[in-house]
XYZ file of C-alpha atoms in Angstrom:
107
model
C 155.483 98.592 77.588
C 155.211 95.706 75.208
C 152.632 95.658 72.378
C 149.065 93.251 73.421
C 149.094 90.193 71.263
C 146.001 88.045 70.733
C 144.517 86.059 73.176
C 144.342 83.227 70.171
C 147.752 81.559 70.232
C 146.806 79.670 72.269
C 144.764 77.301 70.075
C 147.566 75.367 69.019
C 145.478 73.209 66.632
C 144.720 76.219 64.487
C 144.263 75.417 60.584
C 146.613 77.460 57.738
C 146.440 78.688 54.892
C 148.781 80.231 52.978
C 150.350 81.038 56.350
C 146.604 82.612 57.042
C 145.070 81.096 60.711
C 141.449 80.048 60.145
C 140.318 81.332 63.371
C 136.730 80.830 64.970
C 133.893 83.541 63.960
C 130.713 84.391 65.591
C 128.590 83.911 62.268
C 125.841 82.513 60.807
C 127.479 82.328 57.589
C 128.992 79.114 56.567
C 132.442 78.938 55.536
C 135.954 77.522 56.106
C 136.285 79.225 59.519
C 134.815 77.035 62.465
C 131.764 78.989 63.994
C 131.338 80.423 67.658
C 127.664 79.954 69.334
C 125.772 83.509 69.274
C 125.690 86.099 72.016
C 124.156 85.185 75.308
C 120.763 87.586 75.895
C 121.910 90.709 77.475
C 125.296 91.127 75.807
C 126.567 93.330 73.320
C 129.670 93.368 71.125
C 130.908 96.471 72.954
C 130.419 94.308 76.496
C 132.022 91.174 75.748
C 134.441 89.711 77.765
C 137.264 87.934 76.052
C 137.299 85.113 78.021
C 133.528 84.321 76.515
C 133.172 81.933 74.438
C 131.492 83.822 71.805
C 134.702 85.841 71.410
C 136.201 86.394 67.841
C 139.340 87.597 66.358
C 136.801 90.108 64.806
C 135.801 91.572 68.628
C 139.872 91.419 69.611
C 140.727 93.109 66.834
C 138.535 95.950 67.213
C 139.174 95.789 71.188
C 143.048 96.471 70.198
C 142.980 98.699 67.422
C 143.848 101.861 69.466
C 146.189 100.349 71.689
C 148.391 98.558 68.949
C 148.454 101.402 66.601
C 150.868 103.312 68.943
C 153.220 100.563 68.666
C 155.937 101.105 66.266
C 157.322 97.378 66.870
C 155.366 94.011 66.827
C 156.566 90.373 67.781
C 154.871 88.070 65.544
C 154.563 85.321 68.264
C 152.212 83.289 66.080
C 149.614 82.951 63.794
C 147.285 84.603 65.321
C 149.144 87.981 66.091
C 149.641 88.178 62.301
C 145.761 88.036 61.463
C 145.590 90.554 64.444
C 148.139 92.767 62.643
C 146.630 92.199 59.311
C 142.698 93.071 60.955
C 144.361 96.272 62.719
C 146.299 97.391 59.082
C 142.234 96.835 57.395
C 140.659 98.908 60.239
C 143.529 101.773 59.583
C 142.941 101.345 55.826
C 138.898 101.649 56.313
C 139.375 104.604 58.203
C 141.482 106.042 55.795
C 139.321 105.865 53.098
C 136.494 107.484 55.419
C 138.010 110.458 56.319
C 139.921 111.230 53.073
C 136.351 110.516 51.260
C 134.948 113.964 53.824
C 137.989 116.130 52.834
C 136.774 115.895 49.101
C 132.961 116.826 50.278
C 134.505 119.853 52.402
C 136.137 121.670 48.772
């Protein structure tokens, strides 16, 4: 079973840098990244489809953090599956930190 790669190579007219995608956000913050329009009323971030428009590599990374972790090989087929790889390595990183911060509290 292959590993799930983002649903974002498909934008083909994606900006770079540093070999980085600047991929769409759902923010209100402005920045480099182009933003996505706000939730529709009734959705949440744990019910959103990824074919919505409000959609973000933030959601899809979140979405495929368990699944992809069990994969010991990824194609890079773009872009976009390396800021999915790179989001997925944070996540692991974060979570790190958390639980070796409650091993200390335990002694």
């Amino acid at each position: 079973m292959p590993a799930y790669h983002s649903i974002f190579l498909q934008d083909t007219d994606v900006r770079l840098i540093g070999n980085f995608p600047l991929l769409p956000l759902r923010t209100r913050t402005r920045g480099p990244a182009y933003t996505l329009p706000p939730l529709q009323s009734g959705t949440t971030d744990l019910t959103l489809d990824p074919d919505s428009e409000s959609y973000d590599i933030l959601d899809e990374v979140l979405s495929l953090f368990r699944a992809n972790t069990f994969f010991r090989n990824f194609e890079i087929k773009g872009p976009a599956d390396r800021m999915l790889i790179y989001g997925i390595l944070w996540v692991s990183e974060c979570l790190g930190k958390i639980r070796g911060g409650s091993r200390e509290s335990e002694k």
